[in-house]
């Protein structure tokens, strides 16, 4: 969710070759002109972008544009680089800024207005920036603590369900989280605690987590694939932390990419620890091919693309009527009552919260 290295990284770790669209420009400058060679539209994204080849082919046939994708680190890195290069952008559309970082992109004038065709079908809960149309909602996901079912069964210990539970002595030295200053899920988890405990309570909560042995690593891939005992990567690495900040959609990835496929997911979700992220895409302010960018934004909220997303990026669609695969619903349902936060409040507090968190937890 910005979402951010997502469970597509896990899929690669399990041997899945992720399908991504890295089209060649065939010598075209990407201007979208009618001269020789194929026209190119360039999407800039974090490195969890993934889409099926036939979906890319459908876009290219429908629009007449060749799709080129530039993946540029995790969500925070990609957003920061896009802001630094906004006068001479790397591409035409940016995908992957989520609600935790949206204000930074908007305040820095990263996008130009465009109301994508089909926007009326985007579910109301995901719509922001309604008057200016600078961004288009594309997907949503829940940042939640995941637990290793086998570990807890072996220890005859009930897995935690809430933020409060995580600070209990029974769960000492069990939780690994991502750095809130470098990781999208890490920041999402911090915002979840701020939403749960309020401006005056979240710091005390983190003092309790620190005293209870929480471990902090830089990013999701390290936390999930190297430190978490419940992941396929963690089992291989003999990881010893049975609790990790990940996504509600991580359990279906553990099922879908396992061979043989288990009857139930080996990992579970502590639903009382979830924070909802929404990812957006926007037309870059100085895009060289704005018409191609508009066509791409239209496609990102089309039913064909929205139906394709869950099993590629392990996120939920945001468009009314989009289909979610049965396994995805069965093993990775969205949280029923996740923490949320108004984007304006995030904008007003995010940087100070991260600064305070860093001082409190890392020093």
PDB file of C-alpha atoms in Angstrom, residues 43 108 278:
ATOM      1  CA  UNK A  43       4.405   4.639 -15.419  1.00  0.00           C
ATOM      2  CA  UNK A 108       4.686  19.676  -3.546  1.00  0.00           C
ATOM      3  CA  UNK A 278      -5.332   3.457   0.035  1.00  0.00           C
TER       4      UNK A 278
END
